[in-house]
């Protein structure tokens, strides 16, 4: 059982020939809404890899809230304990130009209201085998969750994204760190060396595992990558879902999950089910 403690956003994406300058209005070509937020994306990846998955996060009371929750429930994520707060859901306003350059404004909305933990959230974390978190909700809440998980024998997995300085108490509560190379560099080896298991993703090259007993370089299956947005989230969710099968096997599975996501457009919706991922391992 996986509990994901993290963010959920509605991504509002406009496509335009060129991005507007300050004060300017441009006419766009197309627009779409899609579910995003690293927490929700990773919850979807975990449930699609076959883990019983509960999402602990918050939506607002706006029109996006129901749609966001539906993307999770449609895939089988338990949102029974997801908070419904007053005010807006988290959003990301994204503009993409013809060259693929983008500007993004993220407004935390309900994600920013994830302060303290409710009794129900604490119970879910204590009952889970693994708690997976990122840094798109207040870091104090991540720390509270990690400390509570640790005290109850729940394995703590942290994907420290967007990267920021980690409080010492959080570093000490993490069992497994999942980082890309930029995050690993920003955090520094003096910090990562204190964490028992570290998985570093290396894009198309796969991932590196360093644990107390063993280390391994795992290659990613070769795919025709279309859009690597969401590959990191697919990797983290799949890794948490498969962790109980052993570190190296789980990293291999996660590489295949990341590779599959790279063949699909979008983020949350790009993670694969077991039947999509298994053929890439053959
Ligand atoms: P992030 O997007 O967080 O920087 P990465 O780019 O390292 O993360 O991608 C995460 C994982 O997704 C990689 O470890 C790899 O398994 C898979 N992946 C990403 N891009 C590709 C690709 N072009 N081909 C195959 N696998 C990929």
Short mmCIF file of N, CA and C in Angstrom, two decimals, residues 121-237:
data_model
loop_
_atom_site.label_atom_id
_atom_site.label_comp_id
_atom_site.label_asym_id
_atom_site.label_seq_id
_atom_site.Cartn_x
_atom_site.Cartn_y
_atom_site.Cartn_z
N UNK A 121 -5.38 11.53 7.85
CA UNK A 121 -4.14 11.44 7.06
C UNK A 121 -3.06 10.70 7.83
N UNK A 122 -2.97 10.96 9.13
CA UNK A 122 -1.97 10.27 9.94
C UNK A 122 -2.23 8.76 9.96
N UNK A 123 -3.50 8.40 10.04
CA UNK A 123 -3.85 6.97 10.08
C UNK A 123 -3.49 6.30 8.76
N UNK A 124 -3.76 6.98 7.64
CA UNK A 124 -3.43 6.41 6.32
C UNK A 124 -1.92 6.21 6.21
N UNK A 125 -1.16 7.21 6.65
CA UNK A 125 0.31 7.12 6.57
C UNK A 125 0.83 5.97 7.44
N UNK A 126 0.27 5.85 8.65
CA UNK A 126 0.73 4.79 9.56
C UNK A 126 0.40 3.40 9.01
N UNK A 127 -0.72 3.29 8.30
CA UNK A 127 -1.16 1.99 7.77
C UNK A 127 -0.45 1.61 6.47
N UNK A 128 0.15 2.59 5.79
CA UNK A 128 0.76 2.33 4.48
C UNK A 128 2.09 1.61 4.65
N UNK A 129 2.53 0.93 3.59
CA UNK A 129 3.88 0.35 3.57
C UNK A 129 4.89 1.42 3.17
N UNK A 130 4.45 2.28 2.27
CA UNK A 130 5.34 3.31 1.71
C UNK A 130 4.61 4.64 1.66
N UNK A 131 5.29 5.72 2.06
CA UNK A 131 4.76 7.05 1.83
C UNK A 131 5.67 7.76 0.83
N UNK A 132 5.07 8.27 -0.23
CA UNK A 132 5.82 8.94 -1.30
C UNK A 132 5.47 10.41 -1.29
N UNK A 133 6.49 11.29 -1.24
CA UNK A 133 6.19 12.72 -1.23
C UNK A 133 7.17 13.51 -2.10
N UNK A 134 6.77 14.73 -2.41
CA UNK A 134 7.55 15.66 -3.23
C UNK A 134 7.53 17.00 -2.49
N UNK A 135 7.96 18.08 -3.13
CA UNK A 135 8.05 19.36 -2.42
C UNK A 135 7.15 20.44 -3.01
N UNK A 136 5.98 20.03 -3.52
CA UNK A 136 5.03 21.02 -4.04
C UNK A 136 3.93 21.38 -3.03
N UNK A 137 4.05 20.86 -1.82
CA UNK A 137 3.21 21.31 -0.70
C UNK A 137 4.18 21.82 0.36
N UNK A 138 3.70 22.55 1.37
CA UNK A 138 4.65 23.12 2.35
C UNK A 138 5.58 22.06 2.94
N UNK A 139 6.86 22.38 3.00
CA UNK A 139 7.86 21.41 3.43
C UNK A 139 7.63 20.97 4.87
N UNK A 140 7.02 21.83 5.72
CA UNK A 140 6.73 21.42 7.10
C UNK A 140 5.74 20.26 7.12
N UNK A 141 4.82 20.26 6.14
CA UNK A 141 3.83 19.18 6.08
C UNK A 141 4.50 17.89 5.63
N UNK A 142 5.43 18.01 4.69
CA UNK A 142 6.20 16.84 4.24
C UNK A 142 7.00 16.28 5.43
N UNK A 143 7.60 17.19 6.18
CA UNK A 143 8.38 16.77 7.35
C UNK A 143 7.48 16.08 8.38
N UNK A 144 6.30 16.64 8.63
CA UNK A 144 5.38 16.03 9.59
C UNK A 144 4.97 14.63 9.12
N UNK A 145 4.70 14.51 7.84
CA UNK A 145 4.31 13.22 7.28
C UNK A 145 5.45 12.21 7.37
N UNK A 146 6.65 12.66 7.04
CA UNK A 146 7.81 11.77 7.04
C UNK A 146 8.14 11.30 8.45
N UNK A 147 8.05 12.21 9.40
CA UNK A 147 8.35 11.86 10.79
C UNK A 147 7.33 10.85 11.32
N UNK A 148 6.06 11.10 10.99
CA UNK A 148 4.99 10.20 11.42
C UNK A 148 5.14 8.83 10.75
N UNK A 149 5.50 8.84 9.47
CA UNK A 149 5.70 7.57 8.75
C UNK A 149 6.82 6.78 9.40
N UNK A 150 7.94 7.44 9.61
CA UNK A 150 9.11 6.80 10.21
C UNK A 150 8.76 6.17 11.57
N UNK A 151 8.00 6.92 12.37
CA UNK A 151 7.62 6.44 13.72
C UNK A 151 6.71 5.23 13.66
N UNK A 152 6.05 5.03 12.51
CA UNK A 152 5.10 3.93 12.39
C UNK A 152 5.59 2.82 11.45
N UNK A 153 6.87 2.86 11.10
CA UNK A 153 7.44 1.80 10.28
C UNK A 153 7.06 1.87 8.81
N UNK A 154 6.55 3.03 8.36
CA UNK A 154 6.23 3.22 6.94
C UNK A 154 7.46 3.78 6.24
N UNK A 155 7.87 3.14 5.15
CA UNK A 155 9.06 3.57 4.41
C UNK A 155 8.82 4.94 3.77
N UNK A 156 9.76 5.85 3.92
CA UNK A 156 9.59 7.21 3.39
C UNK A 156 10.39 7.40 2.11
N UNK A 157 9.68 7.70 1.02
CA UNK A 157 10.31 7.98 -0.26
C UNK A 157 10.12 9.46 -0.57
N UNK A 158 11.21 10.16 -0.84
CA UNK A 158 11.11 11.59 -1.16
C UNK A 158 11.68 11.85 -2.54
N UNK A 159 10.87 12.53 -3.37
CA UNK A 159 11.32 13.07 -4.65
C UNK A 159 11.38 14.59 -4.44
N UNK A 160 12.57 15.13 -4.13
CA UNK A 160 12.67 16.52 -3.68
C UNK A 160 12.56 17.52 -4.83
N UNK A 161 11.38 17.65 -5.37
CA UNK A 161 11.15 18.48 -6.54
C UNK A 161 9.90 19.33 -6.33
N UNK A 162 9.91 20.65 -6.61
CA UNK A 162 11.07 21.43 -7.00
C UNK A 162 12.10 21.48 -5.87
N UNK A 163 13.38 21.41 -6.27
CA UNK A 163 14.43 21.22 -5.28
C UNK A 163 14.56 22.46 -4.38
N UNK A 164 14.75 22.21 -3.12
CA UNK A 164 15.02 23.28 -2.14
C UNK A 164 15.88 22.69 -1.04
N UNK A 165 16.38 23.52 -0.18
CA UNK A 165 17.20 23.02 0.92
C UNK A 165 16.33 22.14 1.82
N UNK A 166 16.83 20.95 2.14
CA UNK A 166 16.04 20.03 2.96
C UNK A 166 16.37 20.23 4.44
N UNK A 167 15.34 20.39 5.28
CA UNK A 167 15.61 20.46 6.72
C UNK A 167 16.32 19.18 7.18
N UNK A 168 17.24 19.30 8.12
CA UNK A 168 17.97 18.13 8.61
C UNK A 168 17.05 17.01 9.08
N UNK A 169 15.98 17.41 9.77
CA UNK A 169 15.06 16.40 10.31
C UNK A 169 14.39 15.62 9.18
N UNK A 170 14.19 16.28 8.04
CA UNK A 170 13.58 15.57 6.90
C UNK A 170 14.59 14.60 6.30
N UNK A 171 15.82 15.05 6.12
CA UNK A 171 16.88 14.17 5.60
C UNK A 171 16.96 12.90 6.46
N UNK A 172 16.88 13.09 7.76
CA UNK A 172 17.01 11.95 8.68
C UNK A 172 15.82 11.01 8.64
N UNK A 173 14.67 11.49 8.14
CA UNK A 173 13.46 10.65 8.11
C UNK A 173 13.29 9.91 6.78
N UNK A 174 14.12 10.25 5.78
CA UNK A 174 13.94 9.66 4.45
C UNK A 174 14.70 8.35 4.32
N UNK A 175 14.01 7.32 3.80
CA UNK A 175 14.66 6.03 3.53
C UNK A 175 15.18 5.96 2.10
N UNK A 176 14.42 6.52 1.19
CA UNK A 176 14.75 6.41 -0.24
C UNK A 176 14.56 7.76 -0.90
N UNK A 177 15.63 8.26 -1.51
CA UNK A 177 15.59 9.54 -2.21
C UNK A 177 15.58 9.26 -3.71
N UNK A 178 14.67 9.91 -4.44
CA UNK A 178 14.61 9.76 -5.90
C UNK A 178 14.86 11.12 -6.51
N UNK A 179 15.98 11.26 -7.20
CA UNK A 179 16.40 12.57 -7.73
C UNK A 179 16.84 12.45 -9.18
N UNK A 180 16.73 13.55 -9.94
CA UNK A 180 17.43 13.58 -11.22
C UNK A 180 18.82 14.17 -10.96
N UNK A 181 19.64 14.27 -12.00
CA UNK A 181 21.02 14.70 -11.77
C UNK A 181 21.11 16.13 -11.27
N UNK A 182 20.23 17.01 -11.77
CA UNK A 182 20.26 18.41 -11.33
C UNK A 182 19.90 18.51 -9.85
N UNK A 183 18.89 17.72 -9.45
CA UNK A 183 18.49 17.74 -8.03
C UNK A 183 19.60 17.17 -7.14
N UNK A 184 20.23 16.10 -7.61
CA UNK A 184 21.31 15.48 -6.84
C UNK A 184 22.44 16.49 -6.63
N UNK A 185 22.77 17.24 -7.68
CA UNK A 185 23.84 18.24 -7.59
C UNK A 185 23.45 19.36 -6.64
N UNK A 186 22.19 19.80 -6.72
CA UNK A 186 21.73 20.91 -5.87
C UNK A 186 21.72 20.50 -4.40
N UNK A 187 21.36 19.27 -4.13
CA UNK A 187 21.27 18.81 -2.73
C UNK A 187 22.66 18.52 -2.17
N UNK A 188 23.53 17.98 -3.00
CA UNK A 188 24.91 17.75 -2.58
C UNK A 188 25.10 16.38 -1.97
N UNK A 189 26.28 15.80 -2.21
CA UNK A 189 26.54 14.43 -1.75
C UNK A 189 26.66 14.35 -0.23
N UNK A 190 27.02 15.48 0.42
CA UNK A 190 27.09 15.42 1.89
C UNK A 190 25.71 15.12 2.49
N UNK A 191 24.66 15.58 1.80
CA UNK A 191 23.30 15.30 2.27
C UNK A 191 22.82 13.93 1.75
N UNK A 192 23.00 13.67 0.46
CA UNK A 192 22.47 12.41 -0.09
C UNK A 192 23.17 11.20 0.56
N UNK A 193 24.43 11.36 0.95
CA UNK A 193 25.16 10.25 1.59
C UNK A 193 24.54 9.83 2.93
N UNK A 194 23.73 10.70 3.50
CA UNK A 194 23.09 10.38 4.79
C UNK A 194 21.82 9.55 4.61
N UNK A 195 21.37 9.42 3.37
CA UNK A 195 20.10 8.71 3.11
C UNK A 195 20.42 7.28 2.66
N UNK A 196 19.77 6.26 3.27
CA UNK A 196 20.16 4.87 3.00
C UNK A 196 20.10 4.46 1.52
N UNK A 197 19.02 4.79 0.85
CA UNK A 197 18.85 4.38 -0.55
C UNK A 197 18.69 5.63 -1.41
N UNK A 198 19.50 5.74 -2.47
CA UNK A 198 19.37 6.88 -3.38
C UNK A 198 19.27 6.36 -4.81
N UNK A 199 18.23 6.81 -5.51
CA UNK A 199 18.09 6.48 -6.93
C UNK A 199 18.20 7.79 -7.71
N UNK A 200 19.17 7.84 -8.64
CA UNK A 200 19.36 9.02 -9.46
C UNK A 200 18.94 8.69 -10.89
N UNK A 201 17.97 9.45 -11.42
CA UNK A 201 17.53 9.21 -12.80
C UNK A 201 18.45 9.95 -13.75
N UNK A 202 18.72 9.32 -14.91
CA UNK A 202 19.71 9.82 -15.85
C UNK A 202 19.10 10.00 -17.25
N UNK A 203 17.81 10.38 -17.30
CA UNK A 203 17.16 10.56 -18.59
C UNK A 203 17.17 9.26 -19.39
N UNK A 204 17.42 9.38 -20.69
CA UNK A 204 17.38 8.20 -21.57
C UNK A 204 18.37 7.11 -21.15
N UNK A 205 19.39 7.49 -20.38
CA UNK A 205 20.40 6.51 -19.97
C UNK A 205 19.91 5.58 -18.86
N UNK A 206 18.80 5.93 -18.20
CA UNK A 206 18.29 5.05 -17.15
C UNK A 206 18.45 5.64 -15.78
N UNK A 207 18.97 4.85 -14.83
CA UNK A 207 19.07 5.31 -13.45
C UNK A 207 20.18 4.57 -12.71
N UNK A 208 20.66 5.21 -11.67
CA UNK A 208 21.69 4.62 -10.83
C UNK A 208 21.10 4.40 -9.44
N UNK A 209 21.38 3.22 -8.87
CA UNK A 209 20.92 2.92 -7.51
C UNK A 209 22.12 2.79 -6.60
N UNK A 210 22.03 3.41 -5.41
CA UNK A 210 23.08 3.25 -4.40
C UNK A 210 22.39 2.93 -3.08
N UNK A 211 22.68 1.74 -2.55
CA UNK A 211 22.04 1.33 -1.30
C UNK A 211 23.05 0.85 -0.30
N UNK A 212 22.59 0.48 0.89
CA UNK A 212 23.52 0.04 1.93
C UNK A 212 24.24 -1.26 1.57
N UNK A 213 23.57 -2.13 0.79
CA UNK A 213 24.18 -3.43 0.47
C UNK A 213 24.76 -3.49 -0.94
N UNK A 214 24.19 -2.73 -1.85
CA UNK A 214 24.62 -2.86 -3.25
C UNK A 214 24.40 -1.57 -4.02
N UNK A 215 25.04 -1.52 -5.19
CA UNK A 215 24.84 -0.40 -6.11
C UNK A 215 24.60 -1.00 -7.49
N UNK A 216 23.93 -0.26 -8.36
CA UNK A 216 23.71 -0.78 -9.70
C UNK A 216 23.41 0.36 -10.66
N UNK A 217 23.88 0.20 -11.90
CA UNK A 217 23.48 1.09 -12.98
C UNK A 217 22.44 0.34 -13.80
N UNK A 218 21.29 0.93 -13.99
CA UNK A 218 20.22 0.25 -14.71
C UNK A 218 19.92 1.04 -15.98
N UNK A 219 19.98 0.37 -17.12
CA UNK A 219 19.70 1.03 -18.39
C UNK A 219 18.20 1.17 -18.58
N UNK A 220 17.79 2.21 -19.29
CA UNK A 220 16.38 2.38 -19.63
C UNK A 220 16.12 1.68 -20.95
N UNK A 221 14.95 1.08 -21.14
CA UNK A 221 14.64 0.55 -22.46
C UNK A 221 14.72 1.67 -23.50
N UNK A 222 15.13 1.35 -24.70
CA UNK A 222 15.19 2.34 -25.78
C UNK A 222 13.79 2.52 -26.36
N UNK A 223 13.37 3.76 -26.40
CA UNK A 223 12.03 4.07 -26.94
C UNK A 223 12.13 5.27 -27.87
N UNK A 224 11.09 5.49 -28.67
CA UNK A 224 10.99 6.73 -29.43
C UNK A 224 10.34 7.77 -28.53
N UNK A 225 11.17 8.59 -27.91
CA UNK A 225 10.63 9.57 -26.96
C UNK A 225 9.91 10.68 -27.72
N UNK A 226 8.72 11.02 -27.23
CA UNK A 226 7.90 12.07 -27.84
C UNK A 226 7.86 13.28 -26.91
N UNK A 227 7.73 13.02 -25.61
CA UNK A 227 7.58 14.09 -24.63
C UNK A 227 7.99 13.53 -23.28
N UNK A 228 9.13 13.97 -22.76
CA UNK A 228 9.62 13.40 -21.50
C UNK A 228 8.99 14.07 -20.27
N UNK A 229 8.07 15.03 -20.49
CA UNK A 229 7.34 15.60 -19.36
C UNK A 229 6.60 14.47 -18.66
N UNK A 230 6.77 14.37 -17.38
CA UNK A 230 6.06 13.32 -16.66
C UNK A 230 6.84 12.03 -16.52
N UNK A 231 7.97 11.91 -17.23
CA UNK A 231 8.76 10.67 -17.11
C UNK A 231 9.28 10.50 -15.68
N UNK A 232 9.74 11.61 -15.10
CA UNK A 232 10.26 11.56 -13.73
C UNK A 232 9.17 11.16 -12.72
N UNK A 233 7.95 11.68 -12.92
CA UNK A 233 6.85 11.32 -12.02
C UNK A 233 6.43 9.86 -12.23
N UNK A 234 6.40 9.43 -13.49
CA UNK A 234 6.07 8.03 -13.77
C UNK A 234 7.08 7.11 -13.10
N UNK A 235 8.36 7.50 -13.18
CA UNK A 235 9.44 6.73 -12.58
C UNK A 235 9.24 6.62 -11.07
N UNK A 236 9.02 7.75 -10.41
CA UNK A 236 8.93 7.76 -8.94
C UNK A 236 7.74 6.93 -8.45
N UNK A 237 6.58 7.09 -9.10
CA UNK A 237 5.40 6.35 -8.68
C UNK A 237 5.57 4.85 -8.89
#
